[in-house]
Structures are given as structure tokens and as C-alpha cells.
mmCIF file of C-alpha atoms and ligand atoms in Angstrom:
data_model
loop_
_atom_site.group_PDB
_atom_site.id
_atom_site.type_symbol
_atom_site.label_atom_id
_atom_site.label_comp_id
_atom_site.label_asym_id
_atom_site.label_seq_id
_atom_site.Cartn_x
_atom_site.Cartn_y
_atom_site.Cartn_z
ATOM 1 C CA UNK A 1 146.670 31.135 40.432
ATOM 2 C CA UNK A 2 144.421 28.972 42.369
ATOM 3 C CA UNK A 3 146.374 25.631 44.598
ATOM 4 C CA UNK A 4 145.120 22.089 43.840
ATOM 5 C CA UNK A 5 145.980 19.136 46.721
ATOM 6 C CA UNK A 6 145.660 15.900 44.654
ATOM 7 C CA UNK A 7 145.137 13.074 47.045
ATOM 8 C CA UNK A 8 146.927 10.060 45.744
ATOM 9 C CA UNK A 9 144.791 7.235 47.215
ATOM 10 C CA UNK A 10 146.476 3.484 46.157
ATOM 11 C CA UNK A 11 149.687 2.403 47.242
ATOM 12 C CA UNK A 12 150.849 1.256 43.859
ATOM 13 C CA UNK A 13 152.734 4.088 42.694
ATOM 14 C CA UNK A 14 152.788 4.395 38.801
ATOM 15 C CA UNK A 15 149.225 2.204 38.243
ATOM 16 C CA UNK A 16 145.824 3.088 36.829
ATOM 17 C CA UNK A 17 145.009 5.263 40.212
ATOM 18 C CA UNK A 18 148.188 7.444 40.110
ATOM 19 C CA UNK A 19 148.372 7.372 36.205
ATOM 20 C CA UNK A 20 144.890 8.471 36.057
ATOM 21 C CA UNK A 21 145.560 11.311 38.410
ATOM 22 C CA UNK A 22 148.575 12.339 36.930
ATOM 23 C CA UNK A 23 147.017 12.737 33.902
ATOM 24 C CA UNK A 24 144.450 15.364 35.310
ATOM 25 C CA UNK A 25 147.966 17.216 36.725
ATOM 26 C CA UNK A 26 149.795 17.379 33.536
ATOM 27 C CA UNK A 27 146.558 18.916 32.303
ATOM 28 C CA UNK A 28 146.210 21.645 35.343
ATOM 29 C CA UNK A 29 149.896 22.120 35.082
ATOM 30 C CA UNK A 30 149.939 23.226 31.587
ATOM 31 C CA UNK A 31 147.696 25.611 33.027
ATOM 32 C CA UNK A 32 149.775 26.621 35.284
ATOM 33 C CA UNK A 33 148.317 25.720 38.621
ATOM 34 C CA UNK A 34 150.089 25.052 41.452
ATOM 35 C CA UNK A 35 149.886 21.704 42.568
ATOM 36 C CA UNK A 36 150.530 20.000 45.251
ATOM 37 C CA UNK A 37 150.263 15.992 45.394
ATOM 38 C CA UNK A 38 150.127 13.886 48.301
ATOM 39 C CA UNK A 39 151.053 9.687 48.640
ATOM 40 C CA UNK A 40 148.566 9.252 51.063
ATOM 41 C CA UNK A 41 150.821 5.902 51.577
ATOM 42 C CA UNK A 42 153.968 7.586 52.466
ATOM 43 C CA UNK A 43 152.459 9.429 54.988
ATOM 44 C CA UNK A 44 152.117 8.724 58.619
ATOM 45 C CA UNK A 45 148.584 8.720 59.470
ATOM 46 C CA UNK A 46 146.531 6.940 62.275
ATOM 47 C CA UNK A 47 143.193 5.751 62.698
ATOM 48 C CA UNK A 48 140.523 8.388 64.330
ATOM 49 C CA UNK A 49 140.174 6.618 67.398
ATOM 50 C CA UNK A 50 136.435 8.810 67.958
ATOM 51 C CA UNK A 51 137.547 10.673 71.253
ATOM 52 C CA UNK A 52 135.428 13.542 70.195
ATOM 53 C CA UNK A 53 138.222 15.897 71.189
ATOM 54 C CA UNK A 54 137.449 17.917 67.947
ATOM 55 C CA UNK A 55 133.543 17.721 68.733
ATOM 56 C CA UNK A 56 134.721 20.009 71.466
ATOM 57 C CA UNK A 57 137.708 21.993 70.100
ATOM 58 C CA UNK A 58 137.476 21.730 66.361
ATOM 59 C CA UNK A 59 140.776 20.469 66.366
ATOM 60 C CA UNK A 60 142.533 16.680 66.335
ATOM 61 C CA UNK A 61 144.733 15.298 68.925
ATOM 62 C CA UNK A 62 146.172 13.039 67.212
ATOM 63 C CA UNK A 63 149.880 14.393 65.969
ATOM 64 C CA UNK A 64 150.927 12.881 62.993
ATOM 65 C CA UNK A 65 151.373 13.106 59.247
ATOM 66 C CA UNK A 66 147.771 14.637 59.104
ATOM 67 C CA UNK A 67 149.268 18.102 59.854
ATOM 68 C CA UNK A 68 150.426 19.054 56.671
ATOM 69 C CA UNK A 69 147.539 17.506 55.452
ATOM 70 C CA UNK A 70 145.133 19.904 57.481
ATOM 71 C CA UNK A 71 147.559 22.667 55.983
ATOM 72 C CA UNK A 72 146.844 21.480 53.013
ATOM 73 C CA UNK A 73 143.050 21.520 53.154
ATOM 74 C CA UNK A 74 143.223 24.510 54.969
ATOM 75 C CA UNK A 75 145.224 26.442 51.486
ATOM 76 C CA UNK A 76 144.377 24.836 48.647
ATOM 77 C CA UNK A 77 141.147 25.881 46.437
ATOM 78 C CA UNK A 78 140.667 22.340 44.550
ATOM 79 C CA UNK A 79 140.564 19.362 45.733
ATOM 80 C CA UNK A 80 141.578 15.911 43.650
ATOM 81 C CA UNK A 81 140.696 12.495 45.465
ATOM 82 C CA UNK A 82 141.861 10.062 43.918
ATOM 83 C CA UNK A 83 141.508 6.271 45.049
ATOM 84 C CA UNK A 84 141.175 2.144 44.194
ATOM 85 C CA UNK A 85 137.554 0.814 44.374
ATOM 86 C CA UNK A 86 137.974 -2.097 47.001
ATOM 87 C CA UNK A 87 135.306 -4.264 48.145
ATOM 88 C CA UNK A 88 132.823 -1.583 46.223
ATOM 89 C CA UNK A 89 134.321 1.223 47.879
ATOM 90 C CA UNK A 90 137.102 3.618 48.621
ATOM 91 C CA UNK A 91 140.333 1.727 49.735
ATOM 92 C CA UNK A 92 141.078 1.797 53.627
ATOM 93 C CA UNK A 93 143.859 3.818 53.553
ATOM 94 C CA UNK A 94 141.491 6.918 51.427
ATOM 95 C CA UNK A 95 138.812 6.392 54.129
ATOM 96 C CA UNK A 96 141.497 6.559 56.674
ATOM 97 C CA UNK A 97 142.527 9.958 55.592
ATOM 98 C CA UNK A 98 138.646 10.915 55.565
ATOM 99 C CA UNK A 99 138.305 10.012 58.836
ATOM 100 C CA UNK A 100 140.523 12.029 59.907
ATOM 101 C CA UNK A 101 138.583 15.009 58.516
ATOM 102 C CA UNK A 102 136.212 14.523 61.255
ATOM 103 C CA UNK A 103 137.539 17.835 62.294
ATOM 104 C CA UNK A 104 136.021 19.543 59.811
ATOM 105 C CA UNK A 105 132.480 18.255 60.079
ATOM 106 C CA UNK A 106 133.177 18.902 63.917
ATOM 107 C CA UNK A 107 133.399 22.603 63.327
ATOM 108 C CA UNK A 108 130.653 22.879 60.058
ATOM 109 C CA UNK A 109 128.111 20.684 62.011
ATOM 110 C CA UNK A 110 128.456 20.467 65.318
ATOM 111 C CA UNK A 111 130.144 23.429 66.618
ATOM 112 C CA UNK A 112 128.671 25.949 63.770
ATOM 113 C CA UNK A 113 132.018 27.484 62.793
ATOM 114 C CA UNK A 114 132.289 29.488 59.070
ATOM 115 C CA UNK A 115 135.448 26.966 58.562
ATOM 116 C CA UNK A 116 135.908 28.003 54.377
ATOM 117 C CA UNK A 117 132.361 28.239 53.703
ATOM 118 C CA UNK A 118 132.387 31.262 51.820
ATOM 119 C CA UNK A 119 135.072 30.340 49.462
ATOM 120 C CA UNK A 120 134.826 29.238 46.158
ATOM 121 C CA UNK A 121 136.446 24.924 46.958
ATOM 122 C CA UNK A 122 135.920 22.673 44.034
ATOM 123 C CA UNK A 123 136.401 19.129 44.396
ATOM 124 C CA UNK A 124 136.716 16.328 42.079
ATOM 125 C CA UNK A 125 136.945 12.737 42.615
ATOM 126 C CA UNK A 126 138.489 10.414 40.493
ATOM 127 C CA UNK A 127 138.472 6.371 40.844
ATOM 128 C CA UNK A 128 139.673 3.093 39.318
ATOM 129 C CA UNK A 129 137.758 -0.651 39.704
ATOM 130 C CA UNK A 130 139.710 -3.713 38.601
ATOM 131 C CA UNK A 131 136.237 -5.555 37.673
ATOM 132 C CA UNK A 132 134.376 -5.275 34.076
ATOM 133 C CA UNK A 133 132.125 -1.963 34.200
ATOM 134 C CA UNK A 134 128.472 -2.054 35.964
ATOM 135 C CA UNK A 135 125.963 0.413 36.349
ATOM 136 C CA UNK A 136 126.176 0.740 40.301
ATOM 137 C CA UNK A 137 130.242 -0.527 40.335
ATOM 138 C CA UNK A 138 130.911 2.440 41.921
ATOM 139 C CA UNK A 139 127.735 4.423 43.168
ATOM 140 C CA UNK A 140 128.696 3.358 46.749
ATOM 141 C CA UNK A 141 131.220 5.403 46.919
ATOM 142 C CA UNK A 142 129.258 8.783 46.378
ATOM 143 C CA UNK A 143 127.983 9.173 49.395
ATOM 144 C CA UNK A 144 130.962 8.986 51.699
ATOM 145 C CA UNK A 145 133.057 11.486 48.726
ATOM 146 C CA UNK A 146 130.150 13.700 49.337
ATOM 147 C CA UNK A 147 130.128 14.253 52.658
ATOM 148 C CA UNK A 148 133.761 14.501 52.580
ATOM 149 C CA UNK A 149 133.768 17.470 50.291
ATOM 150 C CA UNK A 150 130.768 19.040 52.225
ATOM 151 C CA UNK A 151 133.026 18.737 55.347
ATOM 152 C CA UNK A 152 135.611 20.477 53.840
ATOM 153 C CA UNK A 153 133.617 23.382 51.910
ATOM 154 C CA UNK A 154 134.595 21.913 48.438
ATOM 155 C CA UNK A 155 131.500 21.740 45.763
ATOM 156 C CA UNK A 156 131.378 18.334 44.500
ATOM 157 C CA UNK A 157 132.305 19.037 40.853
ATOM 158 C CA UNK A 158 132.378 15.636 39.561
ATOM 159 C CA UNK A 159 133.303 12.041 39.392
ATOM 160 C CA UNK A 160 136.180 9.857 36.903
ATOM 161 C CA UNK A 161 135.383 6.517 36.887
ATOM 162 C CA UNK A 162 137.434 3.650 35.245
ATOM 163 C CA UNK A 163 136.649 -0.214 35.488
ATOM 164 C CA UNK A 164 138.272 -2.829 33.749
ATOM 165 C CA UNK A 165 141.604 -2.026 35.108
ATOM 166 C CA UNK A 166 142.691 -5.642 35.817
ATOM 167 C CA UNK A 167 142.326 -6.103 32.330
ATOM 168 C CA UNK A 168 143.370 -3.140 30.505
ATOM 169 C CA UNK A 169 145.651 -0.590 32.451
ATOM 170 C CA UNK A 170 145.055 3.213 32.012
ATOM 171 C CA UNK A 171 148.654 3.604 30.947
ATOM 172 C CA UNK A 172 146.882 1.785 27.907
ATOM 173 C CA UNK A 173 143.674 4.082 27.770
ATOM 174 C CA UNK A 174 145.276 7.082 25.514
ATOM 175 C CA UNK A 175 141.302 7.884 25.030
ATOM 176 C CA UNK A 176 140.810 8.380 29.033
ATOM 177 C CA UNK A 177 144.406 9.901 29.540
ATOM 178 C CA UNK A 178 143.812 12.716 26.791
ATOM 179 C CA UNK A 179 139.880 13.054 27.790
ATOM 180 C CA UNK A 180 141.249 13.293 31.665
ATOM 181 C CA UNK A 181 143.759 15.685 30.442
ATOM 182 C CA UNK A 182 140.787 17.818 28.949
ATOM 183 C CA UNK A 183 139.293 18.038 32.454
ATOM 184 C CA UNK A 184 142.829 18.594 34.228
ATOM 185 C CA UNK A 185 143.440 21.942 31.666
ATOM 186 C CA UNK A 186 140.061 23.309 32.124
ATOM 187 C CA UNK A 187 139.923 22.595 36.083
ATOM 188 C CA UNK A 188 138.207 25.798 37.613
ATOM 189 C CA UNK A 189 135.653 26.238 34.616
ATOM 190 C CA UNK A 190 134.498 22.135 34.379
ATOM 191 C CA UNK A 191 130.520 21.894 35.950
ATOM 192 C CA UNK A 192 129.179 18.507 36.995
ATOM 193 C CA UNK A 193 130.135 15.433 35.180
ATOM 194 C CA UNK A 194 129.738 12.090 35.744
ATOM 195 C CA UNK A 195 132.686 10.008 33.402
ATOM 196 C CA UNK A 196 132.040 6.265 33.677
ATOM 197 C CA UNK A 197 134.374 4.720 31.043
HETATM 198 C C1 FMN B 1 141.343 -5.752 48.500
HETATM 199 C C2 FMN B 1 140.872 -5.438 47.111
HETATM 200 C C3 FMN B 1 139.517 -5.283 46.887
HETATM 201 C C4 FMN B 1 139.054 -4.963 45.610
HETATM 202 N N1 FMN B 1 137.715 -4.786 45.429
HETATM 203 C C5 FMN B 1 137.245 -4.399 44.214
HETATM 204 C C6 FMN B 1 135.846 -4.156 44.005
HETATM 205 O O1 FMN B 1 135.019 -4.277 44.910
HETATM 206 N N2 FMN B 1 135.453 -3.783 42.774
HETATM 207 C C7 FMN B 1 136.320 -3.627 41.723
HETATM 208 O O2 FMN B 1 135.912 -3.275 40.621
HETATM 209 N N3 FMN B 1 137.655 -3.852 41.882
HETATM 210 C C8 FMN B 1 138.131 -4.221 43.096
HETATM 211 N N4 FMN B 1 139.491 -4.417 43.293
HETATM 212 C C9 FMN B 1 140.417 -4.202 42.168
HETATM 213 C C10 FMN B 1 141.062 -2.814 42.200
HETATM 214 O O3 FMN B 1 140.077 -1.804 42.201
HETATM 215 C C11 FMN B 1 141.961 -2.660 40.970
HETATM 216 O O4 FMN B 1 143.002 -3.604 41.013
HETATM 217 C C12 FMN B 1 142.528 -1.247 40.799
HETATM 218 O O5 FMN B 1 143.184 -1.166 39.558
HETATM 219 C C13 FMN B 1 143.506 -0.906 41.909
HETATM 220 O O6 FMN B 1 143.990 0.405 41.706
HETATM 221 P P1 FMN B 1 145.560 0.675 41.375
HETATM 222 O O7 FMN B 1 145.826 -0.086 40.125
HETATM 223 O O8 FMN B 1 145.668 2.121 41.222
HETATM 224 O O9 FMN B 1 146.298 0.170 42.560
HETATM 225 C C14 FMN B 1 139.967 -4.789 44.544
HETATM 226 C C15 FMN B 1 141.336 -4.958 44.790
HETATM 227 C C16 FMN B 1 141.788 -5.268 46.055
HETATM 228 C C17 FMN B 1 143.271 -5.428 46.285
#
């Protein structure tokens, strides 16, 4: 059975980012996937500080949490990211952990390696704003997801979005949890959507 990494991207454990995400789990689990979910915020993980170290060996200097983390990339098949919109984008601490894919892009971009590009990587992205819904709430967000999921050799399968959370939690949303759910079950077959709710 194929390995998802969730990426669990706020540090309010238990709120509409993690509860969201879970959701999608209990669905893949009932599938019987093996998962494996990471608190980005319990983890260790520093800045890139842009040496270029991995522009010339494909690998990061830095040792720190990250480790298991590129272990994690490196074995998994589908990828979750799930984070808080903050000041119209990803939180800090998400970015920071995208950052620190620079290694990746290194080796796809720069040093032409075949880093997972034959395999068959699927990645979702999943994300909560506090504020009422808009039309472009979230769009800048895309752009940074996608290159992060190109870096890696995932196919950018789709995008979650929930606004309103500062009003009305997900824990309250049994329409998103069971639709989420839906997505979580049928994981590896899902094509393309874009879920703005
Ligand atoms: C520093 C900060 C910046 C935020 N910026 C935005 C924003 O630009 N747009 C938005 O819709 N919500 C924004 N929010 C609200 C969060 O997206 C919202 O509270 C969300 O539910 C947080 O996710 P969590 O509940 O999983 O922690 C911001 C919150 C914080 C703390």
C-alpha cells in the first residue's frame, strides 16, 4: 500500500488546520494507507540560510529535524500539506519547511539529477483562512505549493480551501469533514480539484 507524509502546518494542534487534515487521514486510513503525520511545530527546523551548499552537492548542511523529514520525502508516494493562510499566504513556519526543500530543486534544476522523477508522487494541499471567503483569498498561495511539489516530483493533485474559520470552526463543518473524508478514502484515484468552501 502506497505511504502518505501529511504535513501538519499550524501550531494549534486540534483547530480547523489539523482537524481538516485529520479528516482527509481518517478517510485514507480506512483505506488502509500508511500514514505518516508530521507537527511541523514540534520539530526542530532552521531557516535555509542560502549557502548554496546543495547547489553544489544536492544535499543540506544544515543538521536538524529536517532529516527525517528528507526521509520522509524521500519514501512516501503522497504528499498532504496542510497549513494556516497568514497575511494571504502559507504560515512562516510551512514556508520554513519549504525552504528547506531547496535541496530538491538543487538536484531537479540545477544539477539535472532523476531525484523521483519517474515515480508516480501525488500531492495535495489543503488550507484554512480565518477571513469571510473571496475569490483570490487564497490564489497566492498556488504558486509557491506548486513549485514545492514540482521540486519534490509530486503532481499537484489539488487544493482544500476553507475561509471563515474565525467564525465557524471546521470541527463545526460536518459538510467539509465528510466531503474531505470523501477525498481522504479515494486518495490515489482523486484528479484535479479545486474545493473552495
Ligand atoms: C499572523 C496571522 C495572519 C493571518 N492572516 C490571514 C490572512 O491573510 N487571511 C485570512 O483569511 N486569515 C488570516 N489569518 C487567520 C488564520 O488563517 C485563521 O485563524 C486560521 O483558522 C488559522 O488556522 P488554525 O486554526 O489551524 O490555526 C491570520 C492569522 C494570523 C495569526
Amino acid at each position: 500500500m502506497k505511504k502518505i507524509l501529511a504535513l501538519m502546518g499550524s501550531s494549534r494542534i486540534n483547530k480547523n488546520t489539523d482537524i481538516l487534515l485529520d479528516s482527509m487521514l481518517k478517510g485514507a486510513e480506512d483505506k488502509g494507507y500508511e500514514i505518516n503525520k508530521i507537527y511541523i511545530s514540534k520539530e526542530n527546523i532552521s531557516p535555509c540560510k542560502g549557502c548554496n551548499y546543495c547547489g553544489i552537492k544536492g544535499e543540506c548542511v544544515i543538521n536538524d529535524d529536517m532529516a527525517k523529514i528528507y526521509d520522509y520525502l524521500d519514501n512516501s508516494d503522497i504528499f498532504i500539506l496542510a497549513a494556516p493562510l497568514y497575511f494571504n499566504t502559507v504560515n512562516g513556519m510551512t514556508k520554513n519547511l519549504i525552504d528547506r526543500c531547496q535541496r530538491y530543486w538543487s538536484v531537479k534544476y540545477k544539477l539535472g539529477g532523476d531525484y523521483k522523477r519517474n515515480h508516480d508522487r501525488r500531492g495535495i494541499f489543503l488550507a484554512v483562512g480565518g477571513a469571510e471567503y473571496s475569490h483570490d483569498q487564497f490564489s497566492a498561495t498556488i504558486p509557491t505549493i506548486d513549485l514545492f511539489f514540482k521540486a519534490i516530483n509530486a503532481k499537484y493533485i489539488g487544493n482544500y480551501f476553507v475561509s471563515n474559520t474565525d467564525n465557524i470552526s471546521v470541527q463545526e463543518r460536518k459538510d467539509i469533514k465528510d466531503e474531505i473524508y470523501e477525498i481522504g478514502y479515494n486518495i490515489d484515484e482523486v484528479e484535479n480539484f479545486y474545493i473552495h468552501r
